[in-house]
Amino acid sequence: MADKKVTLSVFTADVGGFVGHTSSHPEVLDAARETLASLGKGRIRDFQVLRCGDDLSLVMTHSMGVDDRGIHGLAWDTFLACRAVAEDLKLYATTRGMLDDFTGNIRCLGPGAAEMEFAERTSEPILIFLANKASIGAWNFPLFKIFADPFNTAGLISDPAMLNGFTFRVADLKEGLSIDLNTPEELHILLALAGSTSRYVITSVSRRTDGEVAAVVSSEKYDVHAGRIGACSEPALLVRCQSGFPAVGEVMEAFSFPWLVSGWMRYSHIGPVMPVPFYEANAARFDGPPRVISAGYQISDARLIGPHDMFDDPGFDETRRTANQAADYLRRHGPFQPHRLAPEELQYSSIPIILNKVKERFKKI
Ligand code: F6R
Ligand code: MG
């Protein structure tokens, strides 16, 4: 059975920005393609290289299943080759996104991994979403809309395969635990948790009728700054579509509202997620606003037929305009909360250093 299945793996890493944290350099993307073409020969079925802002993504198909040491090693070696090119060009912050030693699994070493294994259907449409300047809980909102909200997804009430709903796996980042919640009956519990995006992260969704995997999120990242495993940035999301899963258009519909996420400048601000075509995934204004791109594929005998640039559609023009209006409104708050995150939500900050400078001057009230 296992040999009939295909694994789709998407690895993301920041190996150095161009310019600053805005975008990626073409030579780095070329290095990724060249390395995967040579080192991946005989090990993977197909690959593609994508990028969103300054984050690089390696898309691979293979038959090794999820969390395979060899496949993770291939991604690691590819990122190292890319980092060497980035260092040569003196691109920005080349050493921040990855630790130095590979220990068998790329998760927890800096890069993110979103992987799913499935038996290919007669036709297998899949959407890959990549974010930039958005933290890990960013997908909670669209995942809820796609798989639990009939006002977004008409198929939840009209496709018999979806009528029983979906199971959401939710990770508690603080306690290192996870819980499975079934919708529609546990919808309110799901919202109670998933609404707290800095602590609870939806990591996967499966169809209740048969347990088929519907969506996966790259959930863990090593927070290089804080020196711990935690919610970091630039998550990837994979969603299977059509014939018993939400239609492509239903999945895309969830992105028509520029919801607010943590991230943006210095990962310290909330901002709207702006869906953009590939060529507009350059986070230049205040290192943002946060971006999302969507690469559409048909998987055909493990070949990646695509990508189709899904947000290259005037249907999202108003979403982008609203995102810009929200960005203007939020930016006028400058350093004030809630535009700036509460101190306990900051991924990294030099505020403790600043506070230290004046600590002697605090007097008892
Ligand atoms: C990192 C990011 C950026 C940086 C900011 C400051 O991807 O989101 O907003 O945090 O540009 O960068 P440094 O501290 O390197 O000057
Ligand atoms: Mg980055």
Short mmCIF file of C-alpha atoms and ligand atoms in Angstrom, two decimals:
data_model
loop_
_atom_site.label_atom_id
_atom_site.label_comp_id
_atom_site.label_asym_id
_atom_site.label_seq_id
_atom_site.Cartn_x
_atom_site.Cartn_y
_atom_site.Cartn_z
CA MET A 1 0.00 0.00 0.00
CA ALA A 2 2.80 2.39 1.03
CA ASP A 3 4.44 2.25 -2.43
CA LYS A 4 1.21 3.46 -4.07
CA LYS A 5 1.27 6.58 -1.96
CA VAL A 6 2.94 9.83 -2.79
CA THR A 7 4.44 12.21 -0.23
CA LEU A 8 4.32 15.94 -0.82
CA SER A 9 6.95 17.78 1.26
CA VAL A 10 7.33 21.55 1.43
CA PHE A 11 10.35 22.91 3.29
CA THR A 12 10.77 26.61 4.00
CA ALA A 13 13.82 28.52 5.25
CA ASP A 14 15.27 31.99 5.35
CA VAL A 15 18.85 31.69 4.08
CA GLY A 16 19.38 35.42 3.55
CA GLY A 17 17.29 38.34 2.35
CA PHE A 18 17.55 40.60 -0.71
CA VAL A 19 17.42 43.54 0.04
CA GLY A 20 17.33 43.42 3.85
CA HIS A 21 14.36 41.19 4.69
CA THR A 22 12.34 42.15 1.59
CA SER A 23 12.81 39.49 -1.05
CA SER A 24 15.00 36.65 -2.38
CA HIS A 25 17.90 36.80 -4.83
CA PRO A 26 17.51 34.90 -8.15
CA GLU A 27 20.95 33.26 -7.76
CA VAL A 28 19.81 31.68 -4.49
CA LEU A 29 16.74 30.24 -6.22
CA ASP A 30 18.98 28.93 -9.03
CA ALA A 31 21.25 27.29 -6.46
CA ALA A 32 18.21 25.54 -4.95
CA ARG A 33 17.13 24.21 -8.36
CA GLU A 34 20.63 23.05 -9.27
CA THR A 35 21.21 21.33 -5.93
CA LEU A 36 17.87 19.53 -5.96
CA ALA A 37 18.42 18.45 -9.57
CA SER A 38 21.79 16.88 -8.73
CA LEU A 39 21.39 15.63 -5.13
CA GLY A 40 17.74 14.68 -5.58
CA LYS A 41 18.33 12.37 -8.56
CA GLY A 42 16.85 8.94 -7.80
CA ARG A 43 15.62 10.12 -4.39
CA ILE A 44 12.69 12.36 -5.24
CA ARG A 45 10.11 12.17 -8.03
CA ASP A 46 9.78 15.87 -8.77
CA PHE A 47 10.61 19.24 -7.25
CA GLN A 48 10.03 22.96 -7.60
CA VAL A 49 11.45 26.04 -5.93
CA LEU A 50 9.18 28.87 -4.76
CA ARG A 51 9.70 31.92 -2.60
CA CYS A 52 7.59 34.38 -0.66
CA GLY A 53 9.41 37.52 0.49
CA ASP A 54 12.83 36.48 1.77
CA ASP A 55 11.72 32.92 2.46
CA LEU A 56 12.70 30.09 0.17
CA SER A 57 10.51 27.00 -0.30
CA LEU A 58 11.45 23.60 -1.67
CA VAL A 59 8.48 21.61 -2.96
CA MET A 60 9.21 17.89 -3.44
CA THR A 61 7.31 14.71 -4.23
CA HIS A 62 8.69 11.30 -3.27
CA SER A 63 7.66 7.94 -1.85
CA MET A 64 9.48 7.99 1.48
CA GLY A 65 6.63 9.19 3.71
CA VAL A 66 6.68 12.14 6.11
CA ASP A 67 9.61 12.90 8.44
CA ASP A 68 12.04 10.84 6.35
CA ARG A 69 15.64 11.42 7.39
CA GLY A 70 16.98 11.24 3.83
CA ILE A 71 14.45 13.71 2.43
CA HIS A 72 14.96 16.12 5.33
CA GLY A 73 18.72 15.76 4.80
CA LEU A 74 18.29 16.62 1.12
CA ALA A 75 16.35 19.77 2.04
CA TRP A 76 18.99 20.67 4.63
CA ASP A 77 21.87 20.22 2.16
CA THR A 78 19.98 22.29 -0.41
CA PHE A 79 19.43 25.11 2.08
CA LEU A 80 23.13 24.99 2.99
CA ALA A 81 24.09 25.32 -0.69
CA CYS A 82 21.69 28.27 -0.99
CA ARG A 83 23.10 29.84 2.15
CA ALA A 84 26.62 29.58 0.71
CA VAL A 85 25.48 31.55 -2.37
CA ALA A 86 23.71 34.08 -0.12
CA GLU A 87 26.88 34.49 1.96
CA ASP A 88 28.93 35.01 -1.17
CA LEU A 89 26.56 37.83 -2.22
CA LYS A 90 26.56 39.13 1.37
CA LEU A 91 22.77 38.91 1.44
CA TYR A 92 21.10 39.89 4.68
CA ALA A 93 20.94 37.72 7.85
CA THR A 94 22.19 34.50 6.26
CA THR A 95 22.84 32.71 9.54
CA ARG A 96 19.69 33.56 11.45
CA GLY A 97 17.21 31.13 9.94
CA MET A 98 19.10 27.84 10.45
CA LEU A 99 21.09 26.17 13.18
CA ASP A 100 24.39 24.60 12.19
CA ASP A 101 24.07 20.85 12.69
CA PHE A 102 21.60 18.53 11.02
CA THR A 103 20.23 16.01 13.48
CA GLY A 104 17.92 13.93 11.30
CA ASN A 105 14.82 16.08 11.06
CA ILE A 106 14.68 19.59 9.72
CA ARG A 107 11.90 20.62 12.11
CA CYS A 108 13.20 22.49 15.13
CA LEU A 109 16.41 23.51 13.34
CA GLY A 110 15.09 26.70 11.80
CA PRO A 111 13.35 25.64 8.58
CA GLY A 112 9.71 24.57 8.52
CA ALA A 113 8.31 21.33 7.05
CA ALA A 114 4.74 20.73 5.87
CA GLU A 115 4.29 17.17 4.61
CA MET A 116 1.39 14.93 3.65
CA GLU A 117 1.19 11.38 2.33
CA PHE A 118 -1.80 10.19 0.32
CA ALA A 119 -2.92 7.86 -2.44
CA GLU A 120 -3.27 9.98 -5.56
CA ARG A 121 -6.87 10.36 -6.69
CA THR A 122 -7.91 10.22 -10.36
CA SER A 123 -7.19 13.93 -10.34
CA GLU A 124 -5.38 15.55 -7.40
CA PRO A 125 -5.64 19.37 -7.20
CA ILE A 126 -3.53 20.82 -4.38
CA LEU A 127 -2.92 24.36 -3.20
CA ILE A 128 0.31 25.38 -1.44
CA PHE A 129 0.15 28.60 0.58
CA LEU A 130 3.34 30.35 1.66
CA ALA A 131 3.43 33.31 4.01
CA ASN A 132 5.99 35.95 4.82
CA LYS A 133 6.14 38.19 7.92
CA ALA A 134 3.35 36.18 9.52
CA SER A 135 3.66 33.94 12.55
CA ILE A 136 2.71 30.31 12.84
CA GLY A 137 -0.92 30.65 14.01
CA ALA A 138 -1.68 32.69 10.88
CA TRP A 139 -3.49 29.79 9.16
CA ASN A 140 -5.99 29.23 12.00
CA PHE A 141 -8.39 31.77 10.55
CA PRO A 142 -8.52 30.53 6.93
CA LEU A 143 -8.48 26.85 8.02
CA PHE A 144 -11.54 27.44 10.15
CA LYS A 145 -13.28 29.22 7.27
CA ILE A 146 -12.37 26.53 4.72
CA PHE A 147 -13.26 23.43 6.74
CA ALA A 148 -15.86 24.57 9.27
CA ASP A 149 -17.75 27.60 7.96
CA PRO A 150 -20.62 26.86 5.53
CA PHE A 151 -20.84 30.59 4.78
CA ASN A 152 -17.40 30.19 3.16
CA THR A 153 -17.55 26.60 1.92
CA ALA A 154 -20.82 25.72 0.25
CA GLY A 155 -19.73 22.07 -0.04
CA LEU A 156 -19.99 21.59 3.73
CA ILE A 157 -23.77 21.47 3.29
CA SER A 158 -24.00 20.10 -0.24
CA ASP A 159 -21.26 17.48 -0.74
CA PRO A 160 -22.19 14.22 1.06
CA ALA A 161 -18.48 13.44 1.67
CA MET A 162 -18.12 16.65 3.73
CA LEU A 163 -21.45 16.50 5.54
CA ASN A 164 -19.90 14.74 8.57
CA GLY A 165 -17.35 17.53 8.87
CA PHE A 166 -13.64 17.52 9.58
CA THR A 167 -11.25 16.75 12.43
CA PHE A 168 -8.90 19.57 13.40
CA ARG A 169 -5.65 18.75 15.20
CA VAL A 170 -4.72 21.68 17.43
CA ALA A 171 -1.30 22.06 19.07
CA ASP A 172 -0.84 23.84 22.36
CA LEU A 173 2.54 25.51 21.83
CA LYS A 174 2.94 26.33 25.50
CA GLU A 175 2.37 22.86 26.91
CA GLY A 176 3.63 20.88 23.90
CA LEU A 177 0.31 18.96 23.67
CA SER A 178 -2.22 18.41 20.90
CA ILE A 179 -5.96 17.73 20.78
CA ASP A 180 -8.27 16.47 18.01
CA LEU A 181 -11.56 18.36 17.71
CA ASN A 182 -14.47 17.26 15.53
CA THR A 183 -16.60 19.77 13.66
CA PRO A 184 -19.43 20.64 13.42
CA GLU A 185 -20.26 19.50 16.98
CA GLU A 186 -17.10 20.84 18.65
CA LEU A 187 -17.00 24.02 16.60
CA HIS A 188 -17.23 26.30 19.62
CA ILE A 189 -14.40 24.54 21.46
CA LEU A 190 -12.31 24.78 18.29
CA LEU A 191 -12.95 28.52 18.07
CA ALA A 192 -12.27 29.01 21.78
CA LEU A 193 -8.79 27.55 21.25
CA ALA A 194 -7.86 28.51 17.68
CA GLY A 195 -8.82 32.13 18.26
CA SER A 196 -5.77 32.37 20.55
CA THR A 197 -3.38 32.20 17.63
CA SER A 198 -0.18 32.76 19.61
CA ARG A 199 -0.78 29.65 21.72
CA TYR A 200 -3.04 27.24 19.81
CA VAL A 201 -2.14 26.28 16.25
CA ILE A 202 -4.22 24.14 13.90
CA THR A 203 -1.59 21.74 12.53
CA SER A 204 -3.68 19.46 10.30
CA VAL A 205 -7.22 18.75 9.16
CA SER A 206 -8.67 15.39 8.10
CA ARG A 207 -12.02 14.30 6.67
CA ARG A 208 -14.17 12.50 9.21
CA THR A 209 -15.89 10.17 6.75
CA ASP A 210 -12.67 8.27 5.98
CA GLY A 211 -9.81 9.97 7.88
CA GLU A 212 -8.22 11.26 4.63
CA VAL A 213 -5.73 14.06 5.17
CA ALA A 214 -7.14 17.35 3.87
CA ALA A 215 -4.62 19.98 5.04
CA VAL A 216 -1.29 20.24 6.86
CA VAL A 217 0.61 23.17 8.30
CA SER A 218 4.32 23.51 9.04
CA SER A 219 3.92 23.89 12.75
CA GLU A 220 7.20 23.95 14.61
CA LYS A 221 10.14 26.20 14.18
CA TYR A 222 13.17 26.80 16.25
CA ASP A 223 13.17 30.31 17.55
CA VAL A 224 16.81 31.13 17.01
CA HIS A 225 16.55 34.34 18.97
CA ALA A 226 14.91 32.90 22.05
CA GLY A 227 16.87 29.62 21.83
CA ARG A 228 13.76 27.44 22.10
CA ILE A 229 11.25 25.59 20.01
CA GLY A 230 8.26 27.77 19.49
CA ALA A 231 5.97 29.55 17.16
CA CYS A 232 8.11 31.41 14.71
CA SER A 233 7.31 32.77 11.29
CA GLU A 234 6.75 31.95 7.66
CA PRO A 235 4.42 28.97 7.91
CA ALA A 236 3.42 26.85 4.89
CA LEU A 237 -0.02 25.32 4.34
CA LEU A 238 -0.97 22.47 1.98
CA VAL A 239 -4.64 21.88 1.08
CA ARG A 240 -6.16 19.07 -1.02
CA CYS A 241 -9.15 20.23 -3.06
CA GLN A 242 -12.28 19.08 -4.91
CA SER A 243 -14.29 15.81 -5.00
CA GLY A 244 -15.10 15.48 -1.31
CA PHE A 245 -12.72 18.23 -0.20
CA PRO A 246 -13.51 21.95 -0.45
CA ALA A 247 -13.37 23.20 -4.06
CA VAL A 248 -10.34 25.23 -5.14
CA GLY A 249 -12.55 28.32 -5.20
CA GLU A 250 -13.87 27.61 -1.69
CA VAL A 251 -10.34 27.35 -0.34
CA MET A 252 -9.35 30.57 -2.12
CA GLU A 253 -12.48 32.36 -0.85
CA ALA A 254 -11.14 32.14 2.72
CA PHE A 255 -8.33 34.50 1.65
CA SER A 256 -10.66 37.21 0.35
CA PHE A 257 -10.62 38.93 3.75
CA PRO A 258 -7.25 40.36 4.90
CA TRP A 259 -7.39 39.07 8.46
CA LEU A 260 -4.91 40.30 11.05
CA VAL A 261 -1.86 38.29 12.10
CA SER A 262 1.19 38.78 14.30
CA GLY A 263 4.45 39.35 12.47
CA TRP A 264 5.26 42.24 10.17
CA MET A 265 8.14 44.53 11.23
CA ARG A 266 10.49 42.79 13.68
CA TYR A 267 7.77 40.12 14.20
CA SER A 268 6.42 42.60 16.71
CA HIS A 269 3.29 43.99 15.06
CA ILE A 270 -0.12 42.92 13.95
CA GLY A 271 -0.92 43.51 10.30
CA PRO A 272 -3.31 42.38 7.56
CA VAL A 273 -2.45 39.39 5.38
CA MET A 274 -2.27 40.56 1.76
CA PRO A 275 -2.79 37.84 -0.89
CA VAL A 276 -0.48 38.59 -3.85
CA PRO A 277 0.72 37.06 -7.11
CA PHE A 278 4.24 35.59 -6.99
CA TYR A 279 5.95 38.69 -8.39
CA GLU A 280 4.38 40.92 -5.72
CA ALA A 281 5.59 38.84 -2.77
CA ASN A 282 8.10 41.49 -1.72
CA ALA A 283 7.60 42.82 1.80
CA ALA A 284 8.88 46.37 1.38
CA ARG A 285 6.55 48.61 3.42
CA PHE A 286 7.58 48.46 7.09
CA ASP A 287 8.91 45.00 6.10
CA GLY A 288 5.41 44.03 5.07
CA PRO A 289 2.50 44.07 5.18
CA PRO A 290 2.41 40.28 5.72
CA ARG A 291 2.06 38.40 2.43
CA VAL A 292 0.59 35.15 1.25
CA ILE A 293 1.10 33.48 -2.13
CA SER A 294 -0.71 30.42 -3.41
CA ALA A 295 0.78 27.91 -5.84
CA GLY A 296 -1.78 25.59 -7.43
CA TYR A 297 -0.78 22.14 -8.67
CA GLN A 298 -2.28 19.04 -10.17
CA ILE A 299 -0.27 16.05 -8.97
CA SER A 300 0.06 13.51 -11.77
CA ASP A 301 1.91 10.27 -10.94
CA ALA A 302 3.92 12.30 -8.41
CA ARG A 303 4.75 14.96 -11.00
CA LEU A 304 4.07 18.56 -9.99
CA ILE A 305 1.94 19.98 -12.79
CA GLY A 306 2.12 23.71 -12.09
CA PRO A 307 2.48 26.04 -10.39
CA HIS A 308 -0.50 28.15 -11.26
CA ASP A 309 -0.21 31.56 -9.55
CA MET A 310 -3.59 31.50 -7.77
CA PHE A 311 -3.70 35.10 -6.47
CA ASP A 312 -2.96 36.46 -9.95
CA ASP A 313 -6.67 37.25 -10.15
CA PRO A 314 -8.42 40.65 -10.09
CA GLY A 315 -10.96 38.93 -7.84
CA PHE A 316 -8.49 39.69 -5.03
CA ASP A 317 -7.97 43.38 -5.94
CA GLU A 318 -10.42 44.58 -3.28
CA THR A 319 -8.79 42.32 -0.67
CA ARG A 320 -5.43 43.94 -1.44
CA ARG A 321 -6.99 47.40 -1.27
CA THR A 322 -8.62 46.64 2.07
CA ALA A 323 -5.30 45.26 3.33
CA ASN A 324 -3.59 48.53 2.37
CA GLN A 325 -6.29 50.56 4.12
CA ALA A 326 -5.94 48.39 7.24
CA ALA A 327 -2.15 48.81 7.04
CA ASP A 328 -2.50 52.61 6.91
CA TYR A 329 -4.90 52.60 9.85
CA LEU A 330 -2.71 50.34 11.98
CA ARG A 331 0.54 52.13 11.15
CA ARG A 332 -0.85 55.36 12.57
CA HIS A 333 -0.63 53.71 16.01
CA GLY A 334 3.17 53.61 15.73
CA PRO A 335 4.59 51.85 18.80
CA PHE A 336 1.25 51.59 20.62
CA GLN A 337 -0.54 48.34 21.36
CA PRO A 338 -2.36 46.55 19.86
CA HIS A 339 -0.47 47.43 16.63
CA ARG A 340 2.70 46.59 18.51
CA LEU A 341 2.36 43.21 20.19
CA ALA A 342 2.08 42.86 23.96
CA PRO A 343 5.52 42.25 25.55
CA GLU A 344 4.80 38.56 26.30
CA GLU A 345 3.95 37.94 22.64
CA LEU A 346 7.16 39.38 21.22
CA GLN A 347 9.33 36.73 19.56
CA TYR A 348 12.44 38.75 20.06
CA SER A 349 12.95 42.24 21.28
CA SER A 350 15.65 44.46 22.66
CA ILE A 351 13.22 46.07 25.11
CA PRO A 352 14.73 44.11 28.07
CA ILE A 353 18.13 45.65 27.19
CA ILE A 354 16.56 49.11 27.07
CA LEU A 355 14.72 48.53 30.36
CA ASN A 356 17.97 47.42 31.93
CA LYS A 357 19.52 50.79 31.13
CA VAL A 358 16.93 52.63 33.24
CA LYS A 359 16.13 50.04 35.89
CA GLU A 360 17.91 51.93 38.69
CA ARG A 361 15.69 54.94 38.07
CA PHE A 362 12.41 53.16 38.86
CA LYS A 363 11.06 54.24 42.27
CA LYS A 364 8.37 52.60 44.37
CA ILE A 365 4.97 54.23 43.92
C1 F6R B 1 12.69 39.52 9.73
C2 F6R B 1 11.80 40.65 9.82
C3 F6R B 1 12.30 42.05 9.81
C4 F6R B 1 13.40 42.36 10.80
C5 F6R B 1 13.77 43.86 10.76
C6 F6R B 1 14.96 44.17 11.66
O1 F6R B 1 12.25 38.68 8.68
O2 F6R B 1 10.64 40.43 9.86
O3 F6R B 1 11.20 42.92 10.01
O4 F6R B 1 13.02 41.98 12.08
O5 F6R B 1 14.10 44.23 9.46
O6 F6R B 1 16.02 43.40 11.26
P1 F6R B 1 17.47 43.49 11.94
O7 F6R B 1 17.26 43.26 13.41
O8 F6R B 1 18.24 42.41 11.27
O9 F6R B 1 18.02 44.85 11.65
MG MG B 2 12.23 35.70 6.56
#
